[in-house]
mmCIF file of C-alpha atoms in Angstrom:
data_model
loop_
_atom_site.group_PDB
_atom_site.id
_atom_site.type_symbol
_atom_site.label_atom_id
_atom_site.label_comp_id
_atom_site.label_asym_id
_atom_site.label_seq_id
_atom_site.Cartn_x
_atom_site.Cartn_y
_atom_site.Cartn_z
ATOM 1 C CA UNK B 1 84.484 -3.913 64.452
ATOM 2 C CA UNK B 2 81.605 -3.511 62.680
ATOM 3 C CA UNK B 3 83.510 -5.183 59.767
ATOM 4 C CA UNK B 4 84.122 -7.950 62.146
ATOM 5 C CA UNK B 5 80.410 -8.530 63.223
ATOM 6 C CA UNK B 6 79.299 -8.425 59.632
ATOM 7 C CA UNK B 7 82.052 -11.048 59.059
ATOM 8 C CA UNK B 8 80.978 -13.310 62.146
ATOM 9 C CA UNK B 9 76.940 -12.681 61.824
ATOM 10 C CA UNK B 10 77.632 -13.709 58.231
ATOM 11 C CA UNK B 11 79.700 -16.975 58.972
ATOM 12 C CA UNK B 12 77.340 -17.731 61.923
ATOM 13 C CA UNK B 13 74.327 -17.592 59.717
ATOM 14 C CA UNK B 14 75.633 -19.875 57.316
ATOM 15 C CA UNK B 15 76.617 -22.701 59.823
ATOM 16 C CA UNK B 16 73.686 -22.189 62.151
ATOM 17 C CA UNK B 17 71.542 -24.996 60.255
ATOM 18 C CA UNK B 18 73.653 -27.665 61.149
ATOM 19 C CA UNK B 19 73.860 -26.770 65.247
ATOM 20 C CA UNK B 20 70.521 -28.103 66.517
ATOM 21 C CA UNK B 21 72.341 -30.480 68.669
ATOM 22 C CA UNK B 22 71.809 -32.500 72.015
ATOM 23 C CA UNK B 23 74.034 -32.820 75.084
ATOM 24 C CA UNK B 24 75.340 -36.060 76.014
ATOM 25 C CA UNK B 25 77.116 -37.359 79.317
ATOM 26 C CA UNK B 26 81.058 -37.992 79.240
ATOM 27 C CA UNK B 27 80.483 -41.704 80.275
ATOM 28 C CA UNK B 28 78.486 -42.369 77.334
ATOM 29 C CA UNK B 29 80.837 -40.253 74.989
ATOM 30 C CA UNK B 30 83.596 -42.650 76.242
ATOM 31 C CA UNK B 31 81.425 -46.125 75.720
ATOM 32 C CA UNK B 32 80.725 -44.872 72.045
ATOM 33 C CA UNK B 33 83.992 -43.663 71.941
ATOM 34 C CA UNK B 34 85.451 -47.238 72.481
ATOM 35 C CA UNK B 35 83.039 -49.192 70.652
ATOM 36 C CA UNK B 36 84.009 -47.135 67.736
ATOM 37 C CA UNK B 37 87.382 -47.347 68.300
ATOM 38 C CA UNK B 38 87.295 -50.878 67.913
ATOM 39 C CA UNK B 39 84.975 -51.410 65.688
ATOM 40 C CA UNK B 40 86.773 -49.250 63.058
ATOM 41 C CA UNK B 41 90.640 -50.998 64.099
ATOM 42 C CA UNK B 42 91.791 -48.674 66.594
ATOM 43 C CA UNK B 43 91.579 -51.069 69.604
ATOM 44 C CA UNK B 44 94.664 -52.826 71.855
ATOM 45 C CA UNK B 45 96.474 -54.879 69.685
ATOM 46 C CA UNK B 46 95.533 -53.664 66.237
ATOM 47 C CA UNK B 47 97.413 -51.115 64.445
ATOM 48 C CA UNK B 48 95.031 -50.676 61.041
ATOM 49 C CA UNK B 49 93.708 -47.045 60.400
ATOM 50 C CA UNK B 50 91.179 -46.437 57.894
ATOM 51 C CA UNK B 51 93.237 -43.183 56.442
ATOM 52 C CA UNK B 52 91.070 -43.199 53.683
ATOM 53 C CA UNK B 53 87.548 -43.056 55.154
ATOM 54 C CA UNK B 54 88.655 -41.460 58.322
ATOM 55 C CA UNK B 55 86.148 -42.948 60.935
ATOM 56 C CA UNK B 56 86.909 -41.397 63.469
ATOM 57 C CA UNK B 57 85.904 -37.948 62.074
ATOM 58 C CA UNK B 58 82.550 -38.781 62.542
ATOM 59 C CA UNK B 59 80.804 -37.612 65.745
ATOM 60 C CA UNK B 60 77.431 -37.552 67.510
ATOM 61 C CA UNK B 61 75.702 -35.008 64.892
ATOM 62 C CA UNK B 62 78.400 -33.797 62.772
ATOM 63 C CA UNK B 63 77.065 -32.804 59.256
ATOM 64 C CA UNK B 64 78.828 -34.408 55.994
ATOM 65 C CA UNK B 65 80.250 -30.934 55.663
ATOM 66 C CA UNK B 66 81.886 -31.043 58.521
ATOM 67 C CA UNK B 67 83.187 -34.153 58.093
ATOM 68 C CA UNK B 68 84.396 -33.690 54.735
ATOM 69 C CA UNK B 69 85.825 -30.132 56.120
ATOM 70 C CA UNK B 70 88.068 -32.084 58.625
ATOM 71 C CA UNK B 71 89.123 -35.110 56.568
ATOM 72 C CA UNK B 72 90.556 -32.518 54.184
ATOM 73 C CA UNK B 73 92.651 -30.649 56.684
ATOM 74 C CA UNK B 74 93.910 -33.747 58.102
ATOM 75 C CA UNK B 75 94.934 -35.231 54.438
ATOM 76 C CA UNK B 76 96.180 -31.399 53.793
ATOM 77 C CA UNK B 77 97.904 -30.619 56.844
ATOM 78 C CA UNK B 78 101.091 -29.941 55.421
ATOM 79 C CA UNK B 79 99.642 -27.404 53.425
ATOM 80 C CA UNK B 80 98.218 -25.584 56.533
ATOM 81 C CA UNK B 81 100.305 -22.331 58.490
ATOM 82 C CA UNK B 82 99.458 -21.701 62.311
ATOM 83 C CA UNK B 83 100.569 -19.357 64.701
ATOM 84 C CA UNK B 84 99.607 -19.357 68.080
ATOM 85 C CA UNK B 85 100.233 -16.358 70.835
ATOM 86 C CA UNK B 86 99.448 -17.058 74.262
ATOM 87 C CA UNK B 87 98.329 -14.196 76.334
ATOM 88 C CA UNK B 88 97.830 -13.650 79.644
ATOM 89 C CA UNK B 89 93.978 -14.364 79.441
ATOM 90 C CA UNK B 90 93.444 -16.752 76.695
ATOM 91 C CA UNK B 91 95.027 -17.544 73.124
ATOM 92 C CA UNK B 92 95.171 -15.307 69.852
ATOM 93 C CA UNK B 93 95.318 -18.102 66.844
ATOM 94 C CA UNK B 94 95.768 -17.398 62.960
ATOM 95 C CA UNK B 95 95.250 -20.086 60.990
ATOM 96 C CA UNK B 96 96.234 -19.996 56.991
ATOM 97 C CA UNK B 97 96.659 -21.805 53.888
ATOM 98 C CA UNK B 98 97.776 -20.744 50.284
ATOM 99 C CA UNK B 99 95.507 -23.550 49.195
ATOM 100 C CA UNK B 100 92.226 -22.051 48.157
ATOM 101 C CA UNK B 101 90.443 -25.565 49.004
ATOM 102 C CA UNK B 102 92.133 -26.134 52.091
ATOM 103 C CA UNK B 103 91.886 -22.335 53.324
ATOM 104 C CA UNK B 104 88.123 -22.848 52.966
ATOM 105 C CA UNK B 105 87.795 -25.719 54.972
ATOM 106 C CA UNK B 106 89.706 -24.155 57.738
ATOM 107 C CA UNK B 107 87.386 -20.987 58.013
ATOM 108 C CA UNK B 108 84.431 -23.851 57.607
ATOM 109 C CA UNK B 109 85.927 -25.851 60.422
ATOM 110 C CA UNK B 110 87.103 -22.978 62.725
ATOM 111 C CA UNK B 111 83.611 -21.012 62.102
ATOM 112 C CA UNK B 112 81.441 -24.162 62.885
ATOM 113 C CA UNK B 113 83.607 -24.923 65.943
ATOM 114 C CA UNK B 114 83.341 -21.523 67.383
ATOM 115 C CA UNK B 115 79.859 -21.682 66.984
ATOM 116 C CA UNK B 116 79.138 -24.969 68.919
ATOM 117 C CA UNK B 117 81.562 -23.449 71.650
ATOM 118 C CA UNK B 118 79.152 -20.455 72.128
ATOM 119 C CA UNK B 119 76.362 -22.819 72.218
ATOM 120 C CA UNK B 120 78.051 -25.304 73.998
ATOM 121 C CA UNK B 121 77.112 -28.063 71.752
ATOM 122 C CA UNK B 122 79.660 -30.580 71.803
ATOM 123 C CA UNK B 123 80.464 -32.652 68.507
ATOM 124 C CA UNK B 124 81.991 -35.582 70.099
ATOM 125 C CA UNK B 125 84.285 -36.355 67.266
ATOM 126 C CA UNK B 126 85.485 -39.876 67.925
ATOM 127 C CA UNK B 127 89.037 -38.529 67.876
ATOM 128 C CA UNK B 128 88.508 -35.565 69.410
ATOM 129 C CA UNK B 129 91.000 -34.113 72.491
ATOM 130 C CA UNK B 130 89.648 -34.506 76.241
ATOM 131 C CA UNK B 131 90.790 -31.112 76.532
ATOM 132 C CA UNK B 132 88.083 -29.897 74.092
ATOM 133 C CA UNK B 133 85.297 -31.730 76.406
ATOM 134 C CA UNK B 134 86.188 -30.024 79.371
ATOM 135 C CA UNK B 135 85.908 -26.848 77.237
ATOM 136 C CA UNK B 136 82.676 -27.002 76.123
ATOM 137 C CA UNK B 137 81.911 -27.408 79.741
ATOM 138 C CA UNK B 138 83.104 -23.942 80.149
ATOM 139 C CA UNK B 139 81.617 -22.662 77.191
ATOM 140 C CA UNK B 140 79.769 -19.604 79.069
ATOM 141 C CA UNK B 141 83.379 -18.789 80.533
ATOM 142 C CA UNK B 142 84.879 -17.909 76.937
ATOM 143 C CA UNK B 143 84.675 -15.086 74.953
ATOM 144 C CA UNK B 144 85.705 -15.132 70.802
ATOM 145 C CA UNK B 145 86.301 -12.842 68.408
ATOM 146 C CA UNK B 146 86.976 -13.893 64.598
ATOM 147 C CA UNK B 147 88.205 -12.070 62.062
ATOM 148 C CA UNK B 148 88.669 -13.376 58.105
ATOM 149 C CA UNK B 149 92.129 -12.605 56.338
ATOM 150 C CA UNK B 150 93.311 -12.954 53.068
ATOM 151 C CA UNK B 151 94.716 -16.499 53.439
ATOM 152 C CA UNK B 152 92.569 -17.678 56.337
ATOM 153 C CA UNK B 153 91.134 -16.909 59.552
ATOM 154 C CA UNK B 154 92.286 -14.943 62.980
ATOM 155 C CA UNK B 155 90.699 -16.008 66.391
ATOM 156 C CA UNK B 156 90.862 -14.381 69.647
ATOM 157 C CA UNK B 157 89.845 -16.419 72.904
ATOM 158 C CA UNK B 158 89.999 -15.033 76.082
ATOM 159 C CA UNK B 159 88.245 -16.056 79.484
ATOM 160 C CA UNK B 160 88.333 -14.278 83.050
ATOM 161 C CA UNK B 161 88.755 -18.189 84.664
ATOM 162 C CA UNK B 162 92.575 -18.944 85.073
ATOM 163 C CA UNK B 163 91.380 -22.509 84.278
ATOM 164 C CA UNK B 164 89.929 -21.893 80.952
ATOM 165 C CA UNK B 165 92.700 -19.865 79.979
ATOM 166 C CA UNK B 166 95.067 -22.823 80.805
ATOM 167 C CA UNK B 167 92.845 -25.328 78.743
ATOM 168 C CA UNK B 168 92.282 -22.739 75.946
ATOM 169 C CA UNK B 169 96.166 -22.897 75.668
ATOM 170 C CA UNK B 170 96.691 -26.525 75.719
ATOM 171 C CA UNK B 171 93.937 -27.162 73.123
ATOM 172 C CA UNK B 172 95.796 -24.577 71.166
ATOM 173 C CA UNK B 173 99.050 -26.425 71.350
ATOM 174 C CA UNK B 174 97.332 -30.061 70.649
ATOM 175 C CA UNK B 175 95.932 -28.242 66.965
ATOM 176 C CA UNK B 176 99.291 -27.032 66.627
ATOM 177 C CA UNK B 177 100.667 -30.739 66.988
ATOM 178 C CA UNK B 178 97.757 -31.886 64.759
ATOM 179 C CA UNK B 179 98.661 -29.601 61.903
ATOM 180 C CA UNK B 180 102.315 -30.212 62.260
ATOM 181 C CA UNK B 181 102.086 -34.068 62.302
ATOM 182 C CA UNK B 182 98.424 -35.007 61.308
ATOM 183 C CA UNK B 183 96.606 -38.319 62.077
ATOM 184 C CA UNK B 184 100.063 -39.417 63.715
ATOM 185 C CA UNK B 185 99.774 -36.843 66.290
ATOM 186 C CA UNK B 186 95.721 -37.556 67.118
ATOM 187 C CA UNK B 187 96.601 -41.591 67.166
ATOM 188 C CA UNK B 188 99.750 -40.852 69.600
ATOM 189 C CA UNK B 189 97.504 -38.604 72.173
ATOM 190 C CA UNK B 190 94.731 -41.497 71.990
ATOM 191 C CA UNK B 191 96.932 -43.982 73.235
ATOM 192 C CA UNK B 192 98.884 -41.936 75.513
ATOM 193 C CA UNK B 193 94.982 -41.118 76.980
ATOM 194 C CA UNK B 194 94.327 -44.791 77.171
ATOM 195 C CA UNK B 195 97.430 -45.621 79.592
ATOM 196 C CA UNK B 196 96.296 -42.899 81.830
ATOM 197 C CA UNK B 197 93.116 -43.762 82.205
#
C-alpha cells in the first residue's frame, strides 16, 4: 500500500505542473471540435487526415508533452498490449509495451489522465470520446488506484454509481479498440457519432 502511494504521489507530483485547467461547457467544446475538424480536413465530404502532425490530438490546454505522448501511442499502437477486466463496481486494466519509449508514453498519458480525472479537468482533446466527456462530469464518483509494473501500468477504477461503472467499462472498450486499430478506430467512432447527433 505504501509502495502504491509513493508511486502515485511521485507520478502526480511530476504531472501537476501541467494541470492548471479551466472548465468549459459541452456546447463550446462541440463548436470548437467542429471548427477544428473542418480546418484540418475531417469534415463531411473530405477524406484527408493528417497522420503526421495529428492536429486532432490538441486539446483545450494540452501540453506539448501530452500531445507528444498521444502521438507516440497512436503511431505505435501495435506495440501496445492491454488487458481489461470488468468487475461489478468498475474495471481493472493493464496497459504495457516491450518498447521502452512507448511504455514511457503510456505511463505518462495514463498518469496525466488520472490526475485530470481526479481534478475534473477535461482536456477536451479534439478526437476524444463523448464517453470520456461524461466521465469528467462524474469525476468525484470515481476511485482510482494505479501501480507501475515492469512493462507498463495497472489501473483499478471503481464507483458506487452503476451509471459511472457502465461508463468506465464502455470507455475501457473504446481504448481497447484504439489500441487494436489506432486512428482508424477513432475516425470510425467520430463519423458514427456525427450520424447519431
